[in-house]
Amino acid sequence: MIRFETLHERLLAVHGPQSWWPAESAFEIMVGALLVQRTTWHGASTAVQMLRRAELIDPVRLAQIPGSALEPYVRSAGFYRIKAVRLRKMARFVVDEGGMEALQARSTASLRPALLQLDGVGPETADAILLYAFDRPVVVVDAYLRRLSRRLLGSPSPPADSDLRSWIAVALPDVPSLNEFHALVVAHGKSDCVKQPRCARCRVRDLCQTGSDAL
DNA sequence: CACCAGGGTGGTT
DNA sequence: AACCACCATGGT
């Protein structure tokens, strides 16, 4: 198993700085995290801009209007009916908890369970919100990272999420590193080289222990 | 045309 | 605990 510091450096060299999360506010990141689920950033970003133009990137305003009235704005993100409802619920949560400032003041230990209780917010989305909206040193474990780790280990099944979390937390403990690392993992997971049987130019490929498969 | 994209939920075995 | 169907648009 290579060190995660090394993996981070290699991914950075291949894909370049990712500069996540593109947003104008912490609440917009929460909105984007919900909208981007199981879809492309393009579709989610379009929806975010629609909401922006309507000045709906605001917990109070978003909590007021019914979910059905929200659907036209988030249509481009797919799953627009449930996402509209979940978005309104999330906005209501923020309002009920006293706003984004009040949430920012809370500890990660109390914030994470609260986020996980939200409809449509699972482990990955909760951790992405904690890292990108609230600047907490959290490891985001997604399908790309599991696949990457499995190939690096050369094992048929990926390591447990808890193991991944602890390994990475030790190697990349600070918020900027964790921020960039998750973005790089996604960028690499999406890149063409992982989808083709043979990759001619991917310089990350030699990190694979078995050498039989691209990362 | 089929396939997939920065997941999560609820039901079934 | 491990599957499964479902959610739905937009790009390739």
mmCIF file of C-alpha atoms (C1' of nucleotides) in Angstrom:
data_model
loop_
_atom_site.group_PDB
_atom_site.id
_atom_site.type_symbol
_atom_site.label_atom_id
_atom_site.label_comp_id
_atom_site.label_asym_id
_atom_site.label_seq_id
_atom_site.Cartn_x
_atom_site.Cartn_y
_atom_site.Cartn_z
ATOM 1 C CA MET A 1 0.000 0.000 0.000
ATOM 2 C CA ILE A 2 1.386 3.352 -0.977
ATOM 3 C CA ARG A 3 1.220 6.303 1.347
ATOM 4 C CA PHE A 4 -1.751 8.579 0.916
ATOM 5 C CA GLU A 5 0.568 11.597 0.893
ATOM 6 C CA THR A 6 2.195 10.116 -2.205
ATOM 7 C CA LEU A 7 -1.128 9.299 -3.812
ATOM 8 C CA HIS A 8 -2.272 12.858 -3.191
ATOM 9 C CA GLU A 9 0.870 14.258 -4.815
ATOM 10 C CA ARG A 10 0.544 11.990 -7.845
ATOM 11 C CA LEU A 11 -3.104 12.800 -8.372
ATOM 12 C CA LEU A 12 -2.313 16.487 -8.065
ATOM 13 C CA ALA A 13 0.469 16.185 -10.632
ATOM 14 C CA VAL A 14 -1.813 14.410 -13.118
ATOM 15 C CA HIS A 15 -5.075 16.282 -12.719
ATOM 16 C CA GLY A 16 -3.977 19.646 -11.327
ATOM 17 C CA PRO A 17 -5.589 21.669 -8.549
ATOM 18 C CA GLN A 18 -9.354 21.155 -8.453
ATOM 19 C CA SER A 19 -10.275 24.158 -6.310
ATOM 20 C CA TRP A 20 -13.433 22.783 -4.754
ATOM 21 C CA TRP A 21 -16.109 23.784 -3.735
ATOM 22 C CA PRO A 22 -17.285 26.401 -6.273
ATOM 23 C CA ALA A 23 -19.972 28.354 -4.385
ATOM 24 C CA GLU A 24 -20.805 31.800 -3.076
ATOM 25 C CA SER A 25 -21.768 30.746 0.420
ATOM 26 C CA ALA A 26 -21.736 27.851 2.870
ATOM 27 C CA PHE A 27 -25.461 27.332 2.453
ATOM 28 C CA GLU A 28 -25.043 27.172 -1.303
ATOM 29 C CA ILE A 29 -22.602 24.312 -0.737
ATOM 30 C CA MET A 30 -25.224 22.461 1.277
ATOM 31 C CA VAL A 31 -27.714 22.994 -1.541
ATOM 32 C CA GLY A 32 -25.202 21.855 -4.134
ATOM 33 C CA ALA A 33 -24.271 18.768 -2.117
ATOM 34 C CA LEU A 34 -27.875 17.606 -2.231
ATOM 35 C CA LEU A 35 -28.414 18.485 -5.863
ATOM 36 C CA VAL A 36 -25.255 16.832 -7.163
ATOM 37 C CA GLN A 37 -26.173 13.396 -5.825
ATOM 38 C CA ARG A 38 -26.014 10.755 -8.528
ATOM 39 C CA THR A 39 -25.771 13.311 -11.303
ATOM 40 C CA THR A 40 -23.211 15.523 -13.014
ATOM 41 C CA TRP A 41 -21.884 18.755 -11.589
ATOM 42 C CA HIS A 42 -23.059 20.417 -14.795
ATOM 43 C CA GLY A 43 -26.693 19.576 -14.083
ATOM 44 C CA ALA A 44 -26.414 20.441 -10.395
ATOM 45 C CA SER A 45 -24.621 23.709 -11.132
ATOM 46 C CA THR A 46 -27.306 24.737 -13.593
ATOM 47 C CA ALA A 47 -29.928 24.134 -10.908
ATOM 48 C CA VAL A 48 -27.937 26.147 -8.373
ATOM 49 C CA GLN A 49 -27.757 29.060 -10.809
ATOM 50 C CA MET A 50 -31.496 28.868 -11.393
ATOM 51 C CA LEU A 51 -32.020 29.097 -7.644
ATOM 52 C CA ARG A 52 -29.532 31.961 -7.471
ATOM 53 C CA ARG A 53 -31.366 33.988 -10.077
ATOM 54 C CA ALA A 54 -34.556 33.535 -8.087
ATOM 55 C CA GLU A 55 -32.659 34.519 -4.931
ATOM 56 C CA LEU A 56 -33.568 31.216 -3.343
ATOM 57 C CA ILE A 57 -30.116 30.357 -2.018
ATOM 58 C CA ASP A 58 -31.313 31.461 1.361
ATOM 59 C CA PRO A 59 -32.528 29.207 4.186
ATOM 60 C CA VAL A 60 -35.483 31.418 5.144
ATOM 61 C CA ARG A 61 -36.774 31.910 1.611
ATOM 62 C CA LEU A 62 -36.153 28.312 0.629
ATOM 63 C CA ALA A 63 -37.998 27.016 3.693
ATOM 64 C CA GLN A 64 -41.053 29.103 2.865
ATOM 65 C CA ILE A 65 -42.058 27.982 -0.590
ATOM 66 C CA PRO A 66 -43.550 24.502 -1.079
ATOM 67 C CA GLY A 67 -41.460 21.758 -2.612
ATOM 68 C CA SER A 68 -43.655 21.514 -5.682
ATOM 69 C CA ALA A 69 -42.976 25.181 -6.498
ATOM 70 C CA LEU A 70 -39.267 24.417 -6.257
ATOM 71 C CA GLU A 71 -39.287 21.679 -8.880
ATOM 72 C CA PRO A 72 -38.838 23.868 -11.975
ATOM 73 C CA TYR A 73 -35.604 25.303 -10.571
ATOM 74 C CA VAL A 74 -33.934 21.985 -9.794
ATOM 75 C CA ARG A 75 -35.132 20.007 -12.789
ATOM 76 C CA SER A 76 -31.695 19.926 -14.445
ATOM 77 C CA ALA A 77 -30.222 18.074 -11.481
ATOM 78 C CA GLY A 78 -32.454 15.031 -12.018
ATOM 79 C CA PHE A 79 -34.639 13.356 -9.369
ATOM 80 C CA TYR A 80 -36.179 16.784 -9.170
ATOM 81 C CA ARG A 81 -39.284 15.885 -7.194
ATOM 82 C CA ILE A 82 -37.575 14.359 -4.184
ATOM 83 C CA LYS A 83 -34.688 16.798 -4.381
ATOM 84 C CA ALA A 84 -37.109 19.730 -4.236
ATOM 85 C CA VAL A 85 -38.714 18.325 -1.098
ATOM 86 C CA ARG A 86 -35.388 17.460 0.507
ATOM 87 C CA LEU A 87 -34.038 20.900 -0.273
ATOM 88 C CA ARG A 88 -36.936 22.560 1.478
ATOM 89 C CA LYS A 89 -36.527 20.258 4.486
ATOM 90 C CA MET A 90 -32.827 21.094 4.654
ATOM 91 C CA ALA A 91 -33.588 24.813 4.562
ATOM 92 C CA ARG A 92 -36.129 24.388 7.336
ATOM 93 C CA PHE A 93 -33.542 22.532 9.391
ATOM 94 C CA VAL A 94 -31.063 25.396 9.040
ATOM 95 C CA VAL A 95 -33.708 27.934 10.060
ATOM 96 C CA ASP A 96 -34.880 25.845 13.014
ATOM 97 C CA GLU A 97 -31.335 25.421 14.261
ATOM 98 C CA GLY A 98 -30.778 29.160 14.286
ATOM 99 C CA GLY A 99 -29.130 29.761 10.912
ATOM 100 C CA MET A 100 -25.758 28.949 9.366
ATOM 101 C CA GLU A 101 -23.816 30.912 11.983
ATOM 102 C CA ALA A 102 -25.316 28.855 14.780
ATOM 103 C CA LEU A 103 -24.494 25.647 12.937
ATOM 104 C CA GLN A 104 -20.945 26.791 12.273
ATOM 105 C CA ALA A 105 -20.482 27.337 16.008
ATOM 106 C CA ARG A 106 -21.368 23.731 16.820
ATOM 107 C CA SER A 107 -18.881 20.919 17.199
ATOM 108 C CA THR A 108 -18.429 18.396 14.423
ATOM 109 C CA ALA A 109 -19.500 15.679 16.843
ATOM 110 C CA SER A 110 -22.932 17.243 17.264
ATOM 111 C CA LEU A 111 -23.254 18.535 13.701
ATOM 112 C CA ARG A 112 -22.687 15.238 11.887
ATOM 113 C CA PRO A 113 -25.543 13.268 13.494
ATOM 114 C CA ALA A 114 -27.853 16.236 12.932
ATOM 115 C CA LEU A 115 -27.008 16.294 9.221
ATOM 116 C CA LEU A 116 -27.436 12.527 8.946
ATOM 117 C CA GLN A 117 -30.973 12.833 10.256
ATOM 118 C CA LEU A 118 -31.930 14.993 7.291
ATOM 119 C CA ASP A 119 -33.930 13.351 4.533
ATOM 120 C CA GLY A 120 -31.599 12.598 1.645
ATOM 121 C CA VAL A 121 -28.370 13.196 3.569
ATOM 122 C CA GLY A 122 -26.293 10.040 4.015
ATOM 123 C CA PRO A 123 -22.678 9.590 5.101
ATOM 124 C CA GLU A 124 -21.062 10.939 1.944
ATOM 125 C CA THR A 125 -23.230 14.034 1.640
ATOM 126 C CA ALA A 126 -22.960 14.768 5.368
ATOM 127 C CA ASP A 127 -19.177 14.531 5.258
ATOM 128 C CA ALA A 128 -18.975 16.630 2.085
ATOM 129 C CA ILE A 129 -21.048 19.314 3.811
ATOM 130 C CA LEU A 130 -18.880 19.158 6.932
ATOM 131 C CA LEU A 131 -15.685 19.468 4.893
ATOM 132 C CA TYR A 132 -16.698 21.963 2.209
ATOM 133 C CA ALA A 133 -19.386 24.065 3.901
ATOM 134 C CA PHE A 134 -18.200 23.976 7.525
ATOM 135 C CA ASP A 135 -14.448 23.540 6.992
ATOM 136 C CA ARG A 136 -14.152 20.521 9.258
ATOM 137 C CA PRO A 137 -11.279 18.028 8.893
ATOM 138 C CA VAL A 138 -13.426 15.150 7.644
ATOM 139 C CA VAL A 139 -12.556 12.320 5.247
ATOM 140 C CA VAL A 140 -15.127 11.931 2.472
ATOM 141 C CA VAL A 141 -15.419 8.269 1.474
ATOM 142 C CA ASP A 142 -17.065 7.694 -1.885
ATOM 143 C CA ALA A 143 -17.292 4.925 -4.484
ATOM 144 C CA TYR A 144 -14.247 6.256 -6.365
ATOM 145 C CA LEU A 145 -12.071 6.110 -3.236
ATOM 146 C CA ARG A 146 -13.245 2.588 -2.435
ATOM 147 C CA ARG A 147 -12.390 1.406 -5.930
ATOM 148 C CA LEU A 148 -9.051 3.196 -5.866
ATOM 149 C CA SER A 149 -8.142 1.674 -2.490
ATOM 150 C CA ARG A 150 -9.209 -1.768 -3.557
ATOM 151 C CA ARG A 151 -6.954 -1.613 -6.598
ATOM 152 C CA LEU A 152 -4.053 -0.190 -4.637
ATOM 153 C CA LEU A 153 -4.354 -3.037 -2.158
ATOM 154 C CA GLY A 154 -4.793 -5.548 -4.948
ATOM 155 C CA SER A 155 -7.625 -7.102 -2.998
ATOM 156 C CA PRO A 156 -11.012 -8.176 -4.376
ATOM 157 C CA SER A 157 -12.951 -6.216 -1.780
ATOM 158 C CA PRO A 158 -12.314 -2.643 -0.627
ATOM 159 C CA PRO A 159 -11.120 -1.906 2.912
ATOM 160 C CA ALA A 160 -13.698 -0.830 5.478
ATOM 161 C CA ASP A 161 -14.677 2.817 5.409
ATOM 162 C CA SER A 162 -13.477 3.196 8.999
ATOM 163 C CA ASP A 163 -10.006 1.987 7.997
ATOM 164 C CA LEU A 164 -9.895 4.371 5.058
ATOM 165 C CA ARG A 165 -10.922 7.229 7.317
ATOM 166 C CA SER A 166 -8.201 6.584 9.857
ATOM 167 C CA TRP A 167 -5.461 6.004 7.286
ATOM 168 C CA ILE A 168 -6.237 9.185 5.418
ATOM 169 C CA ALA A 169 -6.871 11.241 8.535
ATOM 170 C CA VAL A 170 -3.350 10.416 9.695
ATOM 171 C CA ALA A 171 -1.756 11.127 6.312
ATOM 172 C CA LEU A 172 -3.740 14.239 5.385
ATOM 173 C CA PRO A 173 -5.007 15.725 8.645
ATOM 174 C CA ASP A 174 -5.627 19.325 7.614
ATOM 175 C CA VAL A 175 -8.727 20.757 5.956
ATOM 176 C CA PRO A 176 -7.027 22.039 2.758
ATOM 177 C CA SER A 177 -5.451 18.621 2.114
ATOM 178 C CA LEU A 178 -8.692 16.723 2.728
ATOM 179 C CA ASN A 179 -10.540 19.224 0.570
ATOM 180 C CA GLU A 180 -8.188 18.822 -2.369
ATOM 181 C CA PHE A 181 -7.763 15.072 -1.930
ATOM 182 C CA HIS A 182 -11.449 14.247 -2.251
ATOM 183 C CA ALA A 183 -11.730 16.503 -5.287
ATOM 184 C CA LEU A 184 -8.735 14.775 -6.866
ATOM 185 C CA VAL A 185 -10.156 11.317 -6.182
ATOM 186 C CA VAL A 186 -13.358 12.325 -7.954
ATOM 187 C CA ALA A 187 -11.450 13.876 -10.846
ATOM 188 C CA HIS A 188 -9.393 10.729 -11.283
ATOM 189 C CA GLY A 189 -12.388 8.452 -10.905
ATOM 190 C CA LYS A 190 -14.132 10.276 -13.693
ATOM 191 C CA SER A 191 -11.123 10.451 -15.992
ATOM 192 C CA ASP A 192 -11.099 8.379 -19.137
ATOM 193 C CA CYS A 193 -8.038 6.357 -18.199
ATOM 194 C CA VAL A 194 -9.868 4.375 -15.543
ATOM 195 C CA LYS A 195 -12.540 3.304 -17.943
ATOM 196 C CA GLN A 196 -10.347 1.927 -20.654
ATOM 197 C CA PRO A 197 -8.575 -1.426 -20.594
ATOM 198 C CA ARG A 198 -5.244 0.227 -21.311
ATOM 199 C CA CYS A 199 -4.256 3.770 -20.514
ATOM 200 C CA ALA A 200 -1.425 5.300 -22.486
ATOM 201 C CA ARG A 201 -0.821 8.491 -20.566
ATOM 202 C CA CYS A 202 -2.069 8.117 -17.019
ATOM 203 C CA ARG A 203 0.945 8.590 -14.794
ATOM 204 C CA VAL A 204 -0.933 7.381 -11.744
ATOM 205 C CA ARG A 205 -1.271 3.920 -13.162
ATOM 206 C CA ASP A 206 2.125 2.729 -11.956
ATOM 207 C CA LEU A 207 0.925 3.139 -8.393
ATOM 208 C CA CYS A 208 -1.270 0.119 -8.856
ATOM 209 C CA GLN A 209 0.262 -2.762 -6.962
ATOM 210 C CA THR A 210 -0.876 -5.451 -9.334
ATOM 211 C CA GLY A 211 -0.251 -3.487 -12.501
ATOM 212 C CA SER A 212 -3.059 -5.411 -14.090
ATOM 213 C CA ASP A 213 -5.605 -2.660 -13.953
ATOM 214 C CA ALA A 214 -5.797 1.092 -14.188
ATOM 215 C CA LEU A 215 -6.671 3.054 -11.106
ATOM 216 C "C1'" DC B 1 -29.541 3.354 -28.758
ATOM 217 C "C1'" DA B 2 -27.581 2.214 -24.001
ATOM 218 C "C1'" DC B 3 -25.030 3.864 -20.386
ATOM 219 C "C1'" DC B 4 -23.673 6.783 -16.627
ATOM 220 C "C1'" DA B 5 -23.100 10.878 -13.447
ATOM 221 C "C1'" DG B 6 -19.477 14.194 -7.057
ATOM 222 C "C1'" DG B 7 -26.190 8.937 -3.273
ATOM 223 C "C1'" DG B 8 -29.907 7.892 -0.448
ATOM 224 C "C1'" DT B 9 -34.165 5.528 0.854
ATOM 225 C "C1'" DG B 10 -37.259 1.828 1.575
ATOM 226 C "C1'" DG B 11 -38.460 -2.857 0.962
ATOM 227 C "C1'" DT B 12 -37.192 -7.782 0.465
ATOM 228 C "C1'" DT B 13 -34.440 -11.990 1.282
ATOM 229 C "C1'" DA C 1 -26.007 -7.809 6.343
ATOM 230 C "C1'" DA C 2 -26.594 -8.011 1.364
ATOM 231 C "C1'" DC C 3 -29.080 -7.173 -2.348
ATOM 232 C "C1'" DC C 4 -32.868 -4.658 -5.018
ATOM 233 C "C1'" DA C 5 -35.970 -0.954 -7.357
ATOM 234 C "C1'" DC C 6 -36.564 3.525 -7.466
ATOM 235 C "C1'" DC C 7 -35.744 8.384 -8.074
ATOM 236 C "C1'" DA C 8 -35.176 11.482 -13.560
ATOM 237 C "C1'" DT C 9 -32.462 14.823 -16.360
ATOM 238 C "C1'" DG C 10 -28.743 15.535 -19.609
ATOM 239 C "C1'" DG C 11 -24.584 14.371 -21.949
ATOM 240 C "C1'" DT C 12 -21.850 10.946 -24.786
#
